[in-house]
Tab-separated table of C-alpha atoms and ligand atoms in Angstrom:
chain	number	residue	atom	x	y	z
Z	1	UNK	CA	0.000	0.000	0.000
Z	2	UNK	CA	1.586	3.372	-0.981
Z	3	UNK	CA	1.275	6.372	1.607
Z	4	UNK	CA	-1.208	8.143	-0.407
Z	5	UNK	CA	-3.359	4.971	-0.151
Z	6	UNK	CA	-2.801	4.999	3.183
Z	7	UNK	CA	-3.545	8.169	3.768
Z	8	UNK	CA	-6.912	8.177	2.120
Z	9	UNK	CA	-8.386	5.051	4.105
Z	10	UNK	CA	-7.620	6.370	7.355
Z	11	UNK	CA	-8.707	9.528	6.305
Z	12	UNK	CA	-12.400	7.498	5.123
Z	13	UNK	CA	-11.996	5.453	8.541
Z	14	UNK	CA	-12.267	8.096	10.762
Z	15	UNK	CA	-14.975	10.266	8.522
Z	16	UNK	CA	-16.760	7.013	9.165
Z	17	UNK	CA	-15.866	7.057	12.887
Z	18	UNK	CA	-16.472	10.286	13.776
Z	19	UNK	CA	-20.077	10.037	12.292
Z	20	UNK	CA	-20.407	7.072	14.480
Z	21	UNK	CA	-19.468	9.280	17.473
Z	22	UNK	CA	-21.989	12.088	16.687
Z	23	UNK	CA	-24.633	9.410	16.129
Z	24	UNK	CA	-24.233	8.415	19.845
Z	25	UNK	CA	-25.471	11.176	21.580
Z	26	UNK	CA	-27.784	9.319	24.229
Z	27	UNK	CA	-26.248	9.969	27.845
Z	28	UNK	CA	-28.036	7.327	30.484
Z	29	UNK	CA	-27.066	4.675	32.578
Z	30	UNK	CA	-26.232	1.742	31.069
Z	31	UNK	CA	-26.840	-2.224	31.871
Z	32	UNK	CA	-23.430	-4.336	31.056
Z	33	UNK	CA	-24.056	-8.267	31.207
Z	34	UNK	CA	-20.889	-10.331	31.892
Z	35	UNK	CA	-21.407	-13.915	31.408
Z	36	UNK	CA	-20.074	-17.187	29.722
Z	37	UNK	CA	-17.916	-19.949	31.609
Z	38	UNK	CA	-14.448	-18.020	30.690
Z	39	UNK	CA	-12.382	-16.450	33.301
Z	40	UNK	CA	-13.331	-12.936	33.832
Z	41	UNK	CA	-15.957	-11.919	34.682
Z	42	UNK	CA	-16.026	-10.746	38.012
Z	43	UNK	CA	-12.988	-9.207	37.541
Z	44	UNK	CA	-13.865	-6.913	34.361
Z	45	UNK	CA	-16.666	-5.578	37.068
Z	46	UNK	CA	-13.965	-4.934	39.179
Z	47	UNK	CA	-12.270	-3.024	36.497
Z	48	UNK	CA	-15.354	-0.969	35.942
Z	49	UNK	CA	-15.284	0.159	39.907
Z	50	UNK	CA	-11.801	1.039	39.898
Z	51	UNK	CA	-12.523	3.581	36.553
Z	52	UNK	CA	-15.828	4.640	38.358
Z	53	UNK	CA	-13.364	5.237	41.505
Z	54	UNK	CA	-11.415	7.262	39.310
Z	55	UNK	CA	-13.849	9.790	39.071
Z	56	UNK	CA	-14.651	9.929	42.846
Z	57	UNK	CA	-17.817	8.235	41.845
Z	58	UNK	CA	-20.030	5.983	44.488
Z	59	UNK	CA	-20.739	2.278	43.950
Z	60	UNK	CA	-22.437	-0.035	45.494
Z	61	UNK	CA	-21.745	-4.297	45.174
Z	62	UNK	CA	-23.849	-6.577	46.220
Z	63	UNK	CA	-21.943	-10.374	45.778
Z	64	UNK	CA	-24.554	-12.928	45.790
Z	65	UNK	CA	-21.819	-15.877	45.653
Z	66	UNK	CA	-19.108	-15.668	48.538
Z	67	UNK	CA	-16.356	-18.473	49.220
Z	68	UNK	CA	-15.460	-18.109	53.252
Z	69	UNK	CA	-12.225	-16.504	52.352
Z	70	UNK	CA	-12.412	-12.862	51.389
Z	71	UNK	CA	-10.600	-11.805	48.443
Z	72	UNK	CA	-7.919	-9.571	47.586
Z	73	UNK	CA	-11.171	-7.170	46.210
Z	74	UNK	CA	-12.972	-7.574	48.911
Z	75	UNK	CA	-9.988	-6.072	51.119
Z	76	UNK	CA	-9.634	-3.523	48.427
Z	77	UNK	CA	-12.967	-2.331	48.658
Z	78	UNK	CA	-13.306	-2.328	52.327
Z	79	UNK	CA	-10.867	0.242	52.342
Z	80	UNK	CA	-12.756	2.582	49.876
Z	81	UNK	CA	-15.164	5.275	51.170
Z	82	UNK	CA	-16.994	5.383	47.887
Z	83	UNK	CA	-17.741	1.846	47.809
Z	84	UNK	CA	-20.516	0.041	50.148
Z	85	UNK	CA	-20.670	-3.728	49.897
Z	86	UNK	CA	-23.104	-6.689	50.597
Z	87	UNK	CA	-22.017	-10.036	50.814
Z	88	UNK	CA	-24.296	-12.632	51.258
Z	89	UNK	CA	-22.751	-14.371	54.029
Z	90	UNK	CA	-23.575	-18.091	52.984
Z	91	UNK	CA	-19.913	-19.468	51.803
Z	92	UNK	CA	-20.850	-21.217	48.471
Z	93	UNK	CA	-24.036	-22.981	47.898
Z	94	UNK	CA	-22.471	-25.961	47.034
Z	95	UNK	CA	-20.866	-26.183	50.790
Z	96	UNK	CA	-24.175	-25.287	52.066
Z	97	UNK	CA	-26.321	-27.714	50.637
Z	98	UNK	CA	-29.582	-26.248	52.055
Z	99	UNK	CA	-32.129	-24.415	49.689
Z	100	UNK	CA	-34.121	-22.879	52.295
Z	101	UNK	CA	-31.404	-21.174	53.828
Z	102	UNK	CA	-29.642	-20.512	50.928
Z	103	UNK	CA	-33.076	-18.508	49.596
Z	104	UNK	CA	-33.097	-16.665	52.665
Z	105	UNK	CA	-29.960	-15.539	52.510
Z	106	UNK	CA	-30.050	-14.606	48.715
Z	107	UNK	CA	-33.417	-12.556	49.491
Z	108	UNK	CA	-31.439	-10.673	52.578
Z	109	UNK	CA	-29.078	-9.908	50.122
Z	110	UNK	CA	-31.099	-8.340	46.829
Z	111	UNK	CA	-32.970	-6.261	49.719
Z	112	UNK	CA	-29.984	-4.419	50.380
Z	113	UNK	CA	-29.286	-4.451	46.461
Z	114	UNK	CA	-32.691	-2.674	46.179
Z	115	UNK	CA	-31.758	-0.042	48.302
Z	116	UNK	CA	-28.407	1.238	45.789
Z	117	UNK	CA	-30.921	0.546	43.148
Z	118	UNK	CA	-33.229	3.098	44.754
Z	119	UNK	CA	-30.313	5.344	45.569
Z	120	UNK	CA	-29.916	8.018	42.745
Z	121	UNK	CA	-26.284	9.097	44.703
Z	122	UNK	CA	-24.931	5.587	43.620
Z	123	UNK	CA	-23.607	5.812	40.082
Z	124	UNK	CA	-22.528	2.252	39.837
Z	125	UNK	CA	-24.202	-1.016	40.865
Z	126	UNK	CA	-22.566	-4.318	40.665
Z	127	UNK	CA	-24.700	-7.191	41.106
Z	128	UNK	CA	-21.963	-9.744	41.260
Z	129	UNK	CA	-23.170	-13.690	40.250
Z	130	UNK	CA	-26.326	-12.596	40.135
Z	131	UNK	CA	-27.233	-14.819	37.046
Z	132	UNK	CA	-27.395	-18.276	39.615
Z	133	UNK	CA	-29.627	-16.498	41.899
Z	134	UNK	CA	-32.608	-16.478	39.128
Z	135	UNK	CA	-30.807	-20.140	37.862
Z	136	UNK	CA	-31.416	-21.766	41.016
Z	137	UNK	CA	-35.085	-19.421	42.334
Z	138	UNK	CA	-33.225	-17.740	45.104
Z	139	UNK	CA	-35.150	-14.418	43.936
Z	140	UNK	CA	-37.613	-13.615	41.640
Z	141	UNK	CA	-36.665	-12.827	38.017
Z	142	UNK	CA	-39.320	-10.339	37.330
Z	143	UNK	CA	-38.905	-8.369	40.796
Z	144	UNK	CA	-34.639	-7.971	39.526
Z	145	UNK	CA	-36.255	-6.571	36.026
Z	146	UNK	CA	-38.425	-4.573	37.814
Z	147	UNK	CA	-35.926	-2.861	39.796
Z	148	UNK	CA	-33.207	-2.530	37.487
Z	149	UNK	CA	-35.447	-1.082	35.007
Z	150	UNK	CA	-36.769	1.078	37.623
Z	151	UNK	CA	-33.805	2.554	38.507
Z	152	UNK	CA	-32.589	6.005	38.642
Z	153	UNK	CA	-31.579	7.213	35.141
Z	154	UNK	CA	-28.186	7.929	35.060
Z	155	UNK	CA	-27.189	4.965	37.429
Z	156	UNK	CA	-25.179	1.904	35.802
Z	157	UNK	CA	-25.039	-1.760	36.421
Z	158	UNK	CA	-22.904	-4.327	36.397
Z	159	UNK	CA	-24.202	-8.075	36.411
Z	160	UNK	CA	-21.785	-11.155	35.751
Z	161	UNK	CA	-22.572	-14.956	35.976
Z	162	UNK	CA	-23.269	-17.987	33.906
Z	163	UNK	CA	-25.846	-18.941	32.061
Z	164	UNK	CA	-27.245	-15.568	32.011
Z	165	UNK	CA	-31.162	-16.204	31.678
Z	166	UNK	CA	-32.458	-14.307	28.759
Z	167	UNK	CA	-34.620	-12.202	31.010
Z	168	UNK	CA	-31.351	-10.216	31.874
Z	169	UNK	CA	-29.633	-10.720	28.518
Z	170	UNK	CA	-33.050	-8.816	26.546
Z	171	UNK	CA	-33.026	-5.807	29.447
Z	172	UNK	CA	-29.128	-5.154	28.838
Z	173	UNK	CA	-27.449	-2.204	26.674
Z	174	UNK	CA	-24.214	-4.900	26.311
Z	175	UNK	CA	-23.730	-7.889	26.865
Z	176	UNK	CA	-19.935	-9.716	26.450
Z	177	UNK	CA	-20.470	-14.003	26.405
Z	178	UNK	CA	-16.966	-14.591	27.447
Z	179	UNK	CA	-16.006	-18.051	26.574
Z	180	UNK	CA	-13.690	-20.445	28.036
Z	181	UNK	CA	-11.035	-21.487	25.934
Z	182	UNK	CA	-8.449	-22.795	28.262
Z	183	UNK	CA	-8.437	-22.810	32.393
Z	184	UNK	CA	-4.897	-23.330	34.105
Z	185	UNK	CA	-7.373	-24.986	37.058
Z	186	UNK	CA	-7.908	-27.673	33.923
Z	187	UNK	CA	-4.133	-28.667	34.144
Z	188	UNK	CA	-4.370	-28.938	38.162
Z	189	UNK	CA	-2.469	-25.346	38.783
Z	190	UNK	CA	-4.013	-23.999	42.058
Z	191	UNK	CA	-5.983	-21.125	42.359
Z	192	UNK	CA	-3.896	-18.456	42.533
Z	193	UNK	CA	-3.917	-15.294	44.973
Z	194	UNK	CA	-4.042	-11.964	43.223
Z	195	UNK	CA	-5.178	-13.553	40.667
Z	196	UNK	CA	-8.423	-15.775	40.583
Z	197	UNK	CA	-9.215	-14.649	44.312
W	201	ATP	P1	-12.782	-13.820	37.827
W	201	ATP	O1	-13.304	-13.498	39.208
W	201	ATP	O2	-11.398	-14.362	37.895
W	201	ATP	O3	-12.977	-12.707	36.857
W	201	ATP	P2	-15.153	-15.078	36.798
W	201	ATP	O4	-15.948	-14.124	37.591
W	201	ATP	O5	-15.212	-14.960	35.311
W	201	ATP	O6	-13.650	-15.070	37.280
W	201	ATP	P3	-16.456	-17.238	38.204
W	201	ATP	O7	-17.268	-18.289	37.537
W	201	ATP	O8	-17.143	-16.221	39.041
W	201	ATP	O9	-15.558	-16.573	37.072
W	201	ATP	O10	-15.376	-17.983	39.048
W	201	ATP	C1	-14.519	-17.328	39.898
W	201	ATP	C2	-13.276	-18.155	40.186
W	201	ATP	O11	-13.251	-19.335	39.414
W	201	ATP	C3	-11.986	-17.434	39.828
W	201	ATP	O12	-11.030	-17.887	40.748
W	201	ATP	C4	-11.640	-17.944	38.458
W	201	ATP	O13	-10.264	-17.961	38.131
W	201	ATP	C5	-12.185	-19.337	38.489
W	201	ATP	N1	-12.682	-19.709	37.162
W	201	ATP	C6	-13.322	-18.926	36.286
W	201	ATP	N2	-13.603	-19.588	35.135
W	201	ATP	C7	-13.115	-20.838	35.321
W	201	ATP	C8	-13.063	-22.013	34.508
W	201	ATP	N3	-13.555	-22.018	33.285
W	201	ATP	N4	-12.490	-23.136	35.038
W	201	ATP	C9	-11.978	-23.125	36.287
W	201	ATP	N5	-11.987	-22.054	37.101
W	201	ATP	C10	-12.530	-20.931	36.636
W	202	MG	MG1	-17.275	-14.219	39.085
């Protein structure tokens, strides 16, 4: 390609990108859907606080999945005066084994999500594994609609899980399926801290 060439299709690329820019001219709060069985999920949220953070703006998490251990984020954000966190405070449902308590315990923790959802001084809301909460019946599908769509207008949200049911993946403004190509936990390498917790 000679220079000239060159010249004249970056020239056309960013005629064509700048029109794209205009175009968007919509300012709201948006809905961002992380799911898939790839790493990363959780931790592109955690990405999105630390750029909301950034701007000295205020977040609330609610993490409806906790292992017993906190996590290097969890330590993190416990240190942050912008950032209020629930946790629901069952370990994993898989080392609980009981529904009823399990329900309970997801309910006690969407009430306090409610609340940031309600709050129009939160700018960011990160409803961490929510997706297994509607999977397994822990909460009501429509009530999380409800609310989310509900909410006040320039707030965002932040949702990760698998199988994301398509209740969530219809209400959101993006949506990244992030797939699992390769795991190191596959090969028996051990969780590793700073990294996968
Ligand atoms: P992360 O928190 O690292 O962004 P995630 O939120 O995408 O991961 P989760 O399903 O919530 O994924 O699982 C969290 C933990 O499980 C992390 O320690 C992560 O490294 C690990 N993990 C994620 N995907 C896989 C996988 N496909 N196989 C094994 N372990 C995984
Ligand atoms: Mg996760």
């Amino acid at each position: 390609m000679s220079d000239n060439q060159y010249k004249t299709r970056m020239k056309r690329k960013k005629e064509h990108i700048d029109s794209r820019i205009e175009q968007a001219s919509i300012d709201k709060g948006v809905i961002i859907l992380l799911t898939g069985n790839g790493k990363g999920k959780s931790s592109s949220a955690l990405g999105m606080i630390c750029r909301a953070l950034g701007y000295d703006m205020k977040i609330g998490v609610a993490k409806f999945l906790k292992g017993i251990q906190d996590t290097g984020e969890d330590m993190f954000l416990a240190q942050q005066s912008n950032v209020q966190m629930v946790s629901m405070k069952t370990g994993f449902t898989w080392d609980t084994q009981d529904k009823k308590y399990d329900t309970a315990m997801a309910v006690e923790t969407w009430t306090k999500a409610k609340e940031y959802l309600n709050d129009g001084s939160i700018d960011l809301v990160v409803l961490d594994e929510l997706t297994y909460m509607i999977n397994y019946k822990y909460l009501d599908e429509q009530d999380i609609l409800d609310t989310i769509n509900n909410r006040p207008n320039n707030q965002h949200v932040v949702i990760t899980g698998r199988s994301a049911p398509d209740g969530l993946i219809n209400m959101a403004d993006t949506v990244s399926k992030i797939e699992d190509v390769k795991h190191a936990f596959r090969n028996n390498i051990k969780a590793q801290k700073g990294v996968d917790f």
